[in-house]
Amino acid sequence: MIRLHVPDALAAGAPVSPSPEQSRYLIAVMRLAIGSEVLLFNGRDGEWRATVVEANKRGCRLTVGAMTRPMVQGPDLDLVVALVKRGRLETIVEKAVELGARRIRLVQTRRTNADRANIGRLHAIATEAAEQTGRLDVPEVVAPEKLDRLLDGWPADRRLMFCDEAGGVPPALAALTGADGGPWAVLIGPEGGFDPQEGERLRALPFVTSVSLGPRILRADTAAIAALTIWQAAMGDWLTGS
Amino acid sequence: MIRLHVPDALAAGAPVSPSPEQSRYLIAVMRLAIGSEVLLFNGRDGEWRATVVEANKRGCRLTVGAMTRPMVQGPDLDLVVALVKRGRLETIVEKAVELGARRIRLVQTRRTNADRANIGRLHAIATEAAEQTGRLDVPEVVAPEKLDRLLDGWPADRRLMFCDEAGGVPPALAALTGADGGPWAVLIGPEGGFDPQEGERLRALPFVTSVSLGPRILRADTAAIAALTIWQAAMGDWLTGS
């Protein structure tokens, strides 16, 4: 069944007016008619069934029915990722949503060429991925910030998994097995890696866990997906089977 | 340094003539001149340094110098993947190379729409990914075959990790921890999953290990990358740190 993220409050009987784009998708593309059902979520109230009660050229209207899933949030895992090329960054956002990251923070590093990103487009990709993957929330995509500044203000209680290509570090799985629960983040550098001074600073920070992602050189998107996967498998919501 | 896959035998002093495309890349794009060095590998003889000894409009010639890495092969891990949409299939091939799959076998399932793939293009993607990721071989991309037929001829000594969306299966990491070494394969179905009869057959096969990839619905490319990552982390060449 079609899932849509909406800003509206969701409760039995509540009216919901999808955006013009969503209405077009429901009526013109998916050919829903009056009486058709969809699933709605808003990041706060869980997932609800809703019925199309009006559909015309100006849009459509829905009425919320029963709750299908109560609100639950995944683990408190952020992805901090350097501004890589647009196509790969978009892949990373889509995959981070599927892999359950709660927030996606963009950073500029010394070897990053770009200093901006189209946050609106990345947010749209995150929303579509959340609808498709079955999440009950859409991760926030946070505008780029300089790495040094991000580290200056880093909260002491959030661990940071640093995928360190410089060598001499344990495998990610071994480093995470039995590690402290609580808030975490995964840090992925640009293609070409971190500058040596950035690496040194990271390794010396008390909240950083340096890990290896195997013997081959990984592209940034592969590294992001692999690191989030290992975190979820070792200490996140992949610990329980289905 | 630039790495190139070549078909030639590699030994100290051997002459190597890169293909016209490779020559164009080296001379016109990367602006190498006589005396410049590259790294060569062929899947058999390890990795060797080579020097440009001739460069003109018709191409370039190299002479092999010293060996930089002896030949080693990664674990015997195949990826068996349904024919998904072209863009996602290309992503899967690139990532499977980075994640150390030895062979990529394409399959048609009951819910697969396509019945062919551009093997030449997928091979080119695999070659470029192998050059970039630092591998010493290029995984073979095997032309599509029907899933039922593939299973009929499956070798008894190769385990098959089946990423089963139907539920009631253990997490992939738990299922693989302490599992038998030896040849393995990862099976990834089409978007929309396997048909129930295919799922039943797979679950009943003695060489199949059914696993869960977490609570969210994953796209085929995400599932392929996540499954290969967990296999490498739990029993492959990511077990050792860097």
Short mmCIF file of C-alpha atoms in Angstrom, two decimals:
data_model
loop_
_atom_site.label_atom_id
_atom_site.label_comp_id
_atom_site.label_asym_id
_atom_site.label_seq_id
_atom_site.Cartn_x
_atom_site.Cartn_y
_atom_site.Cartn_z
CA MET A 1 0.00 0.00 0.00
CA ILE A 2 1.14 3.56 -0.73
CA ARG A 3 2.79 5.31 2.23
CA LEU A 4 2.90 9.10 2.48
CA HIS A 5 4.65 11.42 4.88
CA VAL A 6 2.40 14.36 5.84
CA PRO A 7 2.86 17.26 8.26
CA ASP A 8 -0.70 16.94 9.67
CA ALA A 9 -1.60 15.55 13.09
CA LEU A 10 -2.89 11.99 12.73
CA ALA A 11 -5.84 10.67 14.76
CA ALA A 12 -8.98 8.72 13.92
CA GLY A 13 -11.37 10.87 11.88
CA ALA A 14 -8.88 13.68 11.23
CA PRO A 15 -8.96 15.30 7.78
CA VAL A 16 -5.71 15.40 5.78
CA SER A 17 -5.04 17.44 2.64
CA PRO A 18 -2.01 16.08 0.77
CA SER A 19 0.25 18.59 -0.99
CA PRO A 20 -0.39 19.31 -4.69
CA GLU A 21 2.52 16.98 -5.62
CA GLN A 22 1.20 14.20 -3.41
CA SER A 23 -2.33 14.66 -4.79
CA ARG A 24 -1.03 14.44 -8.35
CA TYR A 25 0.89 11.29 -7.45
CA LEU A 26 -2.12 9.65 -5.79
CA ILE A 27 -4.75 10.56 -8.36
CA ALA A 28 -2.97 11.07 -11.70
CA VAL A 29 -0.11 8.58 -11.35
CA MET A 30 -1.41 5.86 -9.02
CA ARG A 31 -5.04 6.30 -10.14
CA LEU A 32 -6.53 6.15 -6.66
CA ALA A 33 -10.26 6.85 -6.51
CA ILE A 34 -12.67 7.78 -3.74
CA GLY A 35 -12.62 4.93 -1.21
CA SER A 36 -8.98 3.97 -1.93
CA GLU A 37 -6.72 3.58 1.10
CA VAL A 38 -3.20 4.79 1.83
CA LEU A 39 -0.92 4.79 4.88
CA LEU A 40 0.15 8.06 6.49
CA PHE A 41 2.93 8.94 8.95
CA ASN A 42 4.24 12.23 10.28
CA GLY A 43 7.19 11.35 12.52
CA ARG A 44 5.13 11.81 15.71
CA ASP A 45 1.89 9.82 15.73
CA GLY A 46 2.83 6.42 14.26
CA GLU A 47 1.27 5.07 11.04
CA TRP A 48 -2.41 5.37 10.15
CA ARG A 49 -4.70 4.09 7.45
CA ALA A 50 -6.54 6.85 5.56
CA THR A 51 -9.24 6.86 2.88
CA VAL A 52 -9.58 9.11 -0.15
CA VAL A 53 -12.84 11.04 0.38
CA GLU A 54 -12.51 13.68 -2.31
CA ALA A 55 -10.52 13.70 -5.56
CA ASN A 56 -10.74 16.36 -8.25
CA LYS A 57 -8.58 18.59 -10.38
CA ARG A 58 -7.61 20.78 -7.44
CA GLY A 59 -6.31 17.92 -5.33
CA CYS A 60 -7.58 15.27 -2.99
CA ARG A 61 -8.64 14.94 0.62
CA LEU A 62 -8.24 12.02 2.98
CA THR A 63 -9.86 10.99 6.23
CA VAL A 64 -7.74 9.16 8.78
CA GLY A 65 -9.01 5.74 9.90
CA ALA A 66 -7.32 3.32 12.30
CA MET A 67 -3.74 3.30 13.54
CA THR A 68 -1.67 0.54 11.90
CA ARG A 69 1.56 0.99 13.90
CA PRO A 70 2.28 2.94 17.11
CA MET A 71 5.13 5.46 17.07
CA VAL A 72 8.57 4.01 17.74
CA GLN A 73 11.91 5.55 16.92
CA GLY A 74 15.00 3.69 15.79
CA PRO A 75 18.34 3.93 17.62
CA ASP A 76 19.93 7.37 18.10
CA LEU A 77 22.42 7.08 15.22
CA ASP A 78 23.59 10.05 13.14
CA LEU A 79 25.48 9.94 9.89
CA VAL A 80 28.08 12.69 9.49
CA VAL A 81 29.21 12.75 5.89
CA ALA A 82 31.54 14.96 3.86
CA LEU A 83 30.11 16.82 0.86
CA VAL A 84 30.93 14.32 -1.88
CA LYS A 85 29.75 14.60 -5.50
CA ARG A 86 26.03 15.10 -5.90
CA GLY A 87 25.09 11.67 -7.26
CA ARG A 88 26.95 9.83 -4.52
CA LEU A 89 25.63 12.17 -1.84
CA GLU A 90 22.08 11.48 -2.98
CA THR A 91 22.76 7.73 -2.86
CA ILE A 92 24.14 8.14 0.67
CA VAL A 93 21.04 10.02 1.85
CA GLU A 94 18.68 7.40 0.37
CA LYS A 95 20.66 4.54 1.94
CA ALA A 96 21.11 6.24 5.32
CA VAL A 97 17.32 6.49 5.54
CA GLU A 98 16.88 2.79 4.70
CA LEU A 99 19.58 1.91 7.22
CA GLY A 100 17.88 3.80 10.01
CA ALA A 101 20.06 6.89 10.58
CA ARG A 102 18.13 9.44 12.62
CA ARG A 103 19.94 12.54 11.32
CA ILE A 104 22.23 13.20 8.35
CA ARG A 105 24.75 15.96 8.97
CA LEU A 106 26.83 17.29 6.07
CA VAL A 107 30.38 18.46 6.70
CA GLN A 108 33.10 20.32 4.85
CA THR A 109 36.56 18.86 5.35
CA ARG A 110 39.92 20.14 4.12
CA ARG A 111 39.70 17.92 1.05
CA THR A 112 36.06 18.75 0.31
CA ASN A 113 35.62 20.93 -2.76
CA ALA A 114 31.96 21.85 -2.36
CA ASP A 115 30.66 24.11 0.38
CA ARG A 116 26.93 23.80 -0.23
CA ALA A 117 24.28 21.21 -0.99
CA ASN A 118 20.69 21.37 -2.18
CA ILE A 119 19.11 20.58 1.19
CA GLY A 120 15.58 20.77 -0.25
CA ARG A 121 16.37 18.07 -2.79
CA LEU A 122 18.15 15.90 -0.20
CA HIS A 123 15.13 16.29 2.10
CA ALA A 124 12.83 15.17 -0.73
CA ILE A 125 15.03 12.11 -1.33
CA ALA A 126 14.97 11.34 2.39
CA THR A 127 11.18 11.64 2.48
CA GLU A 128 10.68 9.33 -0.49
CA ALA A 129 13.12 6.81 0.99
CA ALA A 130 11.30 6.92 4.35
CA GLU A 131 7.96 6.30 2.61
CA GLN A 132 9.43 3.35 0.71
CA THR A 133 11.42 1.73 3.53
CA GLY A 134 8.57 1.74 6.04
CA ARG A 135 9.98 4.20 8.58
CA LEU A 136 7.73 6.27 10.80
CA ASP A 137 9.92 9.38 10.60
CA VAL A 138 12.00 11.27 8.03
CA PRO A 139 15.60 11.91 9.10
CA GLU A 140 16.61 15.53 9.23
CA VAL A 141 19.27 16.58 6.69
CA VAL A 142 21.41 19.24 8.38
CA ALA A 143 23.10 21.96 6.28
CA PRO A 144 26.91 21.74 5.84
CA GLU A 145 29.19 22.80 8.64
CA LYS A 146 32.99 22.78 8.89
CA LEU A 147 34.34 19.55 10.44
CA ASP A 148 36.52 21.40 12.94
CA ARG A 149 33.57 23.42 14.13
CA LEU A 150 31.36 20.36 14.38
CA LEU A 151 34.00 18.64 16.53
CA ASP A 152 34.44 21.77 18.72
CA GLY A 153 30.76 21.58 19.68
CA TRP A 154 30.46 17.80 19.80
CA PRO A 155 28.36 16.51 22.74
CA ALA A 156 30.49 14.46 25.14
CA ASP A 157 27.91 11.68 25.42
CA ARG A 158 27.73 10.83 21.70
CA ARG A 159 30.33 8.33 20.42
CA LEU A 160 31.74 8.90 16.93
CA MET A 161 32.75 5.93 14.75
CA PHE A 162 35.61 7.17 12.58
CA CYS A 163 36.25 5.03 9.49
CA ASP A 164 40.01 5.51 9.47
CA GLU A 165 41.88 4.58 6.28
CA ALA A 166 45.28 5.27 7.82
CA GLY A 167 45.68 1.75 9.23
CA GLY A 168 46.51 0.29 12.61
CA VAL A 169 42.87 0.17 13.77
CA PRO A 170 40.60 -2.75 14.64
CA PRO A 171 37.83 -4.04 12.35
CA ALA A 172 34.57 -2.13 12.79
CA LEU A 173 32.67 -5.20 13.96
CA ALA A 174 35.20 -6.04 16.69
CA ALA A 175 35.40 -2.39 17.78
CA LEU A 176 31.62 -2.15 18.18
CA THR A 177 30.86 -5.54 19.70
CA GLY A 178 30.11 -4.88 23.35
CA ALA A 179 30.57 -1.11 22.97
CA ASP A 180 28.48 1.33 25.01
CA GLY A 181 24.92 1.89 23.91
CA GLY A 182 23.59 5.44 23.85
CA PRO A 183 23.91 8.03 21.11
CA TRP A 184 26.34 7.32 18.27
CA ALA A 185 27.38 8.81 14.95
CA VAL A 186 29.24 7.42 11.94
CA LEU A 187 31.75 9.73 10.22
CA ILE A 188 32.49 9.29 6.50
CA GLY A 189 35.17 11.40 4.82
CA PRO A 190 35.41 12.64 1.25
CA GLU A 191 36.77 10.57 -1.66
CA GLY A 192 40.50 10.84 -1.06
CA GLY A 193 40.06 10.66 2.70
CA PHE A 194 40.80 13.02 5.53
CA ASP A 195 43.84 15.28 5.63
CA PRO A 196 46.52 13.91 8.04
CA GLN A 197 45.88 16.71 10.57
CA GLU A 198 42.17 15.97 10.59
CA GLY A 199 42.97 12.29 11.15
CA GLU A 200 45.28 13.12 14.06
CA ARG A 201 42.71 15.33 15.71
CA LEU A 202 39.99 12.69 15.31
CA ARG A 203 42.14 9.89 16.76
CA ALA A 204 42.93 11.98 19.85
CA LEU A 205 39.32 12.87 20.71
CA PRO A 206 37.88 10.99 23.70
CA PHE A 207 34.53 10.31 22.04
CA VAL A 208 36.04 8.79 18.86
CA THR A 209 36.23 5.06 18.07
CA SER A 210 38.53 4.46 15.07
CA VAL A 211 37.63 1.45 12.95
CA SER A 212 38.71 -0.30 9.76
CA LEU A 213 36.34 -1.15 6.91
CA GLY A 214 38.41 -3.93 5.39
CA PRO A 215 41.44 -4.17 3.13
CA ARG A 216 40.10 -2.43 0.01
CA ILE A 217 39.63 1.26 -0.78
CA LEU A 218 35.91 2.07 -0.61
CA ARG A 219 34.10 4.90 -2.31
CA ALA A 220 32.36 7.27 0.12
CA ASP A 221 28.90 5.86 -0.60
CA THR A 222 30.04 2.27 -0.10
CA ALA A 223 31.81 3.21 3.14
CA ALA A 224 28.70 4.99 4.47
CA ILE A 225 26.42 2.03 3.74
CA ALA A 226 28.89 -0.51 5.11
CA ALA A 227 29.54 1.45 8.31
CA LEU A 228 25.84 2.02 9.04
CA THR A 229 25.15 -1.66 8.33
CA ILE A 230 27.81 -2.88 10.75
CA TRP A 231 26.62 -0.47 13.43
CA GLN A 232 22.99 -1.62 13.09
CA ALA A 233 24.04 -5.28 13.02
CA ALA A 234 26.36 -5.02 16.03
CA MET A 235 24.44 -2.67 18.30
CA GLY A 236 21.36 -1.27 16.56
CA ASP A 237 17.95 -2.50 15.53
CA TRP A 238 19.27 -5.35 13.37
CA LEU A 239 20.18 -7.29 16.53
CA THR A 240 16.75 -8.90 16.58
CA GLY A 241 15.66 -11.17 13.74
CA SER A 242 12.38 -10.86 11.88
CA MET B 1 49.07 6.11 -8.57
CA ILE B 2 46.95 5.01 -11.53
CA ARG B 3 46.09 1.29 -11.54
CA LEU B 4 45.20 -0.53 -14.76
CA HIS B 5 43.91 -4.01 -15.40
CA VAL B 6 45.61 -5.58 -18.44
CA PRO B 7 45.36 -9.03 -20.04
CA ASP B 8 49.15 -9.33 -20.51
CA ALA B 9 51.46 -11.55 -18.47
CA LEU B 10 53.33 -9.46 -15.91
CA ALA B 11 57.01 -10.02 -15.09
CA ALA B 12 60.04 -7.75 -14.72
CA GLY B 13 61.02 -6.32 -18.11
CA ALA B 14 57.88 -7.48 -19.94
CA PRO B 15 56.40 -5.09 -22.53
CA VAL B 16 52.74 -4.12 -22.16
CA SER B 17 50.61 -2.35 -24.77
CA PRO B 18 47.51 -0.83 -23.15
CA SER B 19 44.27 -0.84 -25.16
CA PRO B 20 43.43 2.27 -27.22
CA GLU B 21 40.99 3.40 -24.48
CA GLN B 22 43.58 2.91 -21.76
CA SER B 23 46.22 4.74 -23.83
CA ARG B 24 43.87 7.65 -24.37
CA TYR B 25 43.15 7.75 -20.65
CA LEU B 26 46.82 7.65 -19.67
CA ILE B 27 48.14 10.14 -22.22
CA ALA B 28 45.27 12.47 -23.16
CA VAL B 29 43.33 12.54 -19.88
CA MET B 30 45.93 11.93 -17.17
CA ARG B 31 48.77 13.56 -19.17
CA LEU B 32 51.35 10.89 -18.40
CA ALA B 33 54.64 11.30 -20.25
CA ILE B 34 57.57 9.00 -20.97
CA GLY B 35 59.02 7.97 -17.61
CA SER B 36 55.70 8.18 -15.74
CA GLU B 37 54.76 5.17 -13.64
CA VAL B 38 51.52 3.22 -13.25
CA LEU B 39 50.48 0.04 -11.46
CA LEU B 40 49.32 -3.00 -13.45
CA PHE B 41 47.44 -6.17 -12.47
CA ASN B 42 45.95 -9.02 -14.46
CA GLY B 43 44.22 -11.29 -11.94
CA ARG B 44 47.09 -13.83 -12.01
CA ASP B 45 50.50 -12.27 -11.36
CA GLY B 46 49.91 -9.77 -8.54
CA GLU B 47 50.53 -6.03 -8.94
CA TRP B 48 53.52 -4.51 -10.74
CA ARG B 49 54.96 -1.08 -11.29
CA ALA B 50 55.38 -0.16 -14.99
CA THR B 51 56.91 2.81 -16.80
CA VAL B 52 55.68 4.60 -19.90
CA VAL B 53 58.39 4.06 -22.55
CA GLU B 54 56.56 5.25 -25.65
CA ALA B 55 53.64 7.67 -26.05
CA ASN B 56 52.31 8.98 -29.33
CA LYS B 57 49.10 9.41 -31.28
CA ARG B 58 48.75 5.69 -31.90
CA GLY B 59 48.92 4.74 -28.25
CA CYS B 60 51.48 4.07 -25.58
CA ARG B 61 53.75 1.26 -24.47
CA LEU B 62 54.86 0.33 -20.98
CA THR B 63 57.69 -1.73 -19.56
CA VAL B 64 57.05 -3.71 -16.37
CA GLY B 65 59.36 -2.96 -13.43
CA ALA B 66 59.19 -4.47 -9.93
CA MET B 67 56.36 -6.36 -8.27
CA THR B 68 54.55 -4.24 -5.69
CA ARG B 69 52.16 -6.91 -4.30
CA PRO B 70 52.17 -10.68 -4.73
CA MET B 71 49.00 -12.35 -5.99
CA VAL B 72 46.41 -13.11 -3.30
CA GLN B 73 42.73 -13.79 -3.80
CA GLY B 74 39.95 -12.71 -1.48
CA PRO B 75 37.50 -15.17 0.08
CA ASP B 76 35.44 -17.40 -2.23
CA LEU B 77 32.25 -15.31 -2.09
CA ASP B 78 29.79 -15.01 -4.99
CA LEU B 79 26.98 -12.51 -5.32
CA VAL B 80 23.85 -13.90 -6.98
CA VAL B 81 21.57 -11.02 -7.84
CA ALA B 82 18.25 -10.68 -9.65
CA LEU B 83 18.12 -8.50 -12.77
CA VAL B 84 16.99 -5.23 -11.22
CA LYS B 85 16.78 -1.89 -13.04
CA ARG B 86 19.93 -0.92 -14.90
CA GLY B 87 21.09 1.94 -12.65
CA ARG B 88 20.73 -0.13 -9.49
CA LEU B 89 22.32 -3.17 -11.12
CA GLU B 90 25.33 -1.07 -12.10
CA THR B 91 25.61 0.24 -8.54
CA ILE B 92 25.46 -3.34 -7.26
CA VAL B 93 28.27 -4.47 -9.57
CA GLU B 94 30.50 -1.55 -8.57
CA LYS B 95 29.88 -2.16 -4.87
CA ALA B 96 30.25 -5.95 -5.07
CA VAL B 97 33.72 -5.40 -6.53
CA GLU B 98 34.66 -3.00 -3.71
CA LEU B 99 33.28 -5.46 -1.17
CA GLY B 100 35.35 -8.32 -2.49
CA ALA B 101 32.85 -10.62 -4.26
CA ARG B 102 34.74 -13.04 -6.49
CA ARG B 103 31.93 -13.61 -9.02
CA ILE B 104 28.67 -11.78 -9.82
CA ARG B 105 25.96 -14.06 -11.17
CA LEU B 106 22.78 -12.53 -12.57
CA VAL B 107 19.49 -14.39 -12.18
CA GLN B 108 15.96 -14.14 -13.49
CA THR B 109 13.32 -14.75 -10.86
CA ARG B 110 9.54 -14.98 -11.24
CA ARG B 111 9.20 -11.29 -10.38
CA THR B 112 12.07 -10.16 -12.60
CA ASN B 113 10.92 -8.26 -15.67
CA ALA B 114 14.17 -8.16 -17.61
CA ASP B 115 15.78 -11.23 -19.14
CA ARG B 116 19.03 -9.73 -20.34
CA ALA B 117 21.79 -7.39 -19.23
CA ASN B 118 24.63 -5.60 -21.00
CA ILE B 119 27.41 -7.87 -19.74
CA GLY B 120 30.07 -5.89 -21.60
CA ARG B 121 29.10 -2.72 -19.79
CA LEU B 122 28.86 -4.47 -16.41
CA HIS B 123 32.30 -5.98 -17.02
CA ALA B 124 33.69 -2.50 -17.78
CA ILE B 125 32.17 -1.19 -14.53
CA ALA B 126 33.67 -4.14 -12.62
CA THR B 127 37.09 -3.48 -14.17
CA GLU B 128 37.07 0.21 -13.28
CA ALA B 129 35.91 -0.58 -9.74
CA ALA B 130 38.70 -3.17 -9.34
CA GLU B 131 41.28 -0.63 -10.52
CA GLN B 132 39.97 1.95 -8.05
CA THR B 133 39.49 -0.29 -5.01
CA GLY B 134 42.96 -1.87 -5.16
CA ARG B 135 41.96 -5.45 -6.01
CA LEU B 136 44.30 -7.76 -7.86
CA ASP B 137 41.53 -9.37 -9.92
CA VAL B 138 38.33 -8.39 -11.71
CA PRO B 139 35.26 -10.40 -10.69
CA GLU B 140 33.57 -12.28 -13.49
CA VAL B 141 30.04 -11.07 -14.34
CA VAL B 142 28.07 -14.16 -15.39
CA ALA B 143 25.18 -13.84 -17.90
CA PRO B 144 21.62 -14.21 -16.54
CA GLU B 145 20.26 -17.64 -15.76
CA LYS B 146 16.89 -18.70 -14.37
CA LEU B 147 16.92 -19.01 -10.55
CA ASP B 148 15.35 -22.50 -10.60
CA ARG B 149 18.00 -23.72 -13.00
CA LEU B 150 20.79 -22.17 -10.97
CA LEU B 151 19.51 -23.93 -7.85
CA ASP B 152 19.14 -27.25 -9.73
CA GLY B 153 22.87 -27.20 -10.51
CA TRP B 154 24.04 -25.65 -7.22
CA PRO B 155 27.25 -27.23 -5.84
CA ALA B 156 26.61 -28.95 -2.50
CA ASP B 157 29.70 -27.44 -0.85
CA ARG B 158 28.77 -23.77 -1.40
CA ARG B 159 26.53 -22.19 1.25
CA LEU B 160 23.92 -19.68 0.08
CA MET B 161 22.93 -16.75 2.31
CA PHE B 162 19.29 -16.01 1.49
CA CYS B 163 18.15 -12.55 2.56
CA ASP B 164 14.60 -13.57 3.42
CA GLU B 165 12.02 -10.79 3.81
CA ALA B 166 9.28 -13.20 4.89
CA GLY B 167 10.23 -13.03 8.58
CA GLY B 168 10.94 -15.59 11.28
CA VAL B 169 14.66 -15.75 10.52
CA PRO B 170 17.71 -14.78 12.59
CA PRO B 171 19.74 -11.59 12.01
CA ALA B 172 22.43 -12.05 9.36
CA LEU B 173 25.27 -11.37 11.78
CA ALA B 174 24.07 -13.97 14.31
CA ALA B 175 23.44 -16.52 11.53
CA LEU B 176 26.97 -16.12 10.15
CA THR B 177 28.95 -15.86 13.38
CA GLY B 178 30.74 -19.17 13.76
CA ALA B 179 29.32 -20.52 10.47
CA ASP B 180 31.36 -22.88 8.29
CA GLY B 181 34.11 -21.33 6.22
CA GLY B 182 34.52 -22.45 2.64
CA PRO B 183 32.69 -21.21 -0.45
CA TRP B 184 29.65 -18.98 0.07
CA ALA B 185 27.24 -16.91 -1.99
CA VAL B 186 24.83 -14.11 -1.14
CA LEU B 187 21.43 -14.14 -2.88
CA ILE B 188 19.58 -10.85 -3.46
CA GLY B 189 16.10 -10.87 -4.95
CA PRO B 190 14.37 -8.29 -7.14
CA GLU B 191 12.62 -5.17 -5.82
CA GLY B 192 9.34 -6.64 -4.58
CA GLY B 193 11.08 -9.77 -3.34
CA PHE B 194 10.84 -13.42 -4.22
CA ASP B 195 7.61 -15.14 -5.14
CA PRO B 196 6.29 -17.29 -2.22
CA GLN B 197 7.09 -20.54 -4.06
CA GLU B 198 10.65 -19.41 -4.67
CA GLY B 199 10.95 -18.54 -0.97
CA GLU B 200 9.63 -21.97 0.04
CA ARG B 201 12.05 -23.78 -2.22
CA LEU B 202 14.99 -21.72 -0.97
CA ARG B 203 14.16 -22.29 2.70
CA ALA B 204 14.02 -26.07 2.16
CA LEU B 205 17.40 -26.39 0.45
CA PRO B 206 20.17 -27.90 2.60
CA PHE B 207 22.82 -25.40 1.50
CA VAL B 208 20.70 -22.32 2.28
CA THR B 209 21.09 -20.08 5.37
CA SER B 210 18.10 -17.72 5.70
CA VAL B 211 18.88 -14.39 7.31
CA SER B 212 17.20 -11.09 8.15
CA LEU B 213 18.58 -7.68 7.15
CA GLY B 214 16.79 -5.66 9.81
CA PRO B 215 13.30 -4.25 10.29
CA ARG B 216 13.07 -1.93 7.28
CA ILE B 217 12.39 -2.67 3.62
CA LEU B 218 15.66 -2.33 1.69
CA ARG B 219 16.10 -1.62 -1.99
CA ALA B 220 17.98 -4.35 -3.85
CA ASP B 221 21.22 -2.36 -4.05
CA THR B 222 21.15 -1.54 -0.33
CA ALA B 223 20.43 -5.18 0.53
CA ALA B 224 23.31 -6.41 -1.66
CA ILE B 225 25.82 -4.01 -0.10
CA ALA B 226 24.61 -4.69 3.45
CA ALA B 227 24.68 -8.48 3.01
CA LEU B 228 28.17 -8.53 1.47
CA THR B 229 29.39 -6.20 4.24
CA ILE B 230 28.07 -8.42 7.03
CA TRP B 231 29.52 -11.52 5.40
CA GLN B 232 32.96 -9.92 5.04
CA ALA B 233 32.82 -8.55 8.60
CA ALA B 234 31.67 -11.83 10.17
CA MET B 235 33.68 -14.39 8.20
CA GLY B 236 35.58 -12.74 5.35
CA ASP B 237 38.62 -10.55 4.91
CA TRP B 238 37.31 -7.75 7.15
CA LEU B 239 38.01 -9.93 10.21
CA THR B 240 41.51 -8.51 10.46
CA GLY B 241 42.05 -4.81 11.16
CA SER B 242 44.30 -2.55 9.13
#
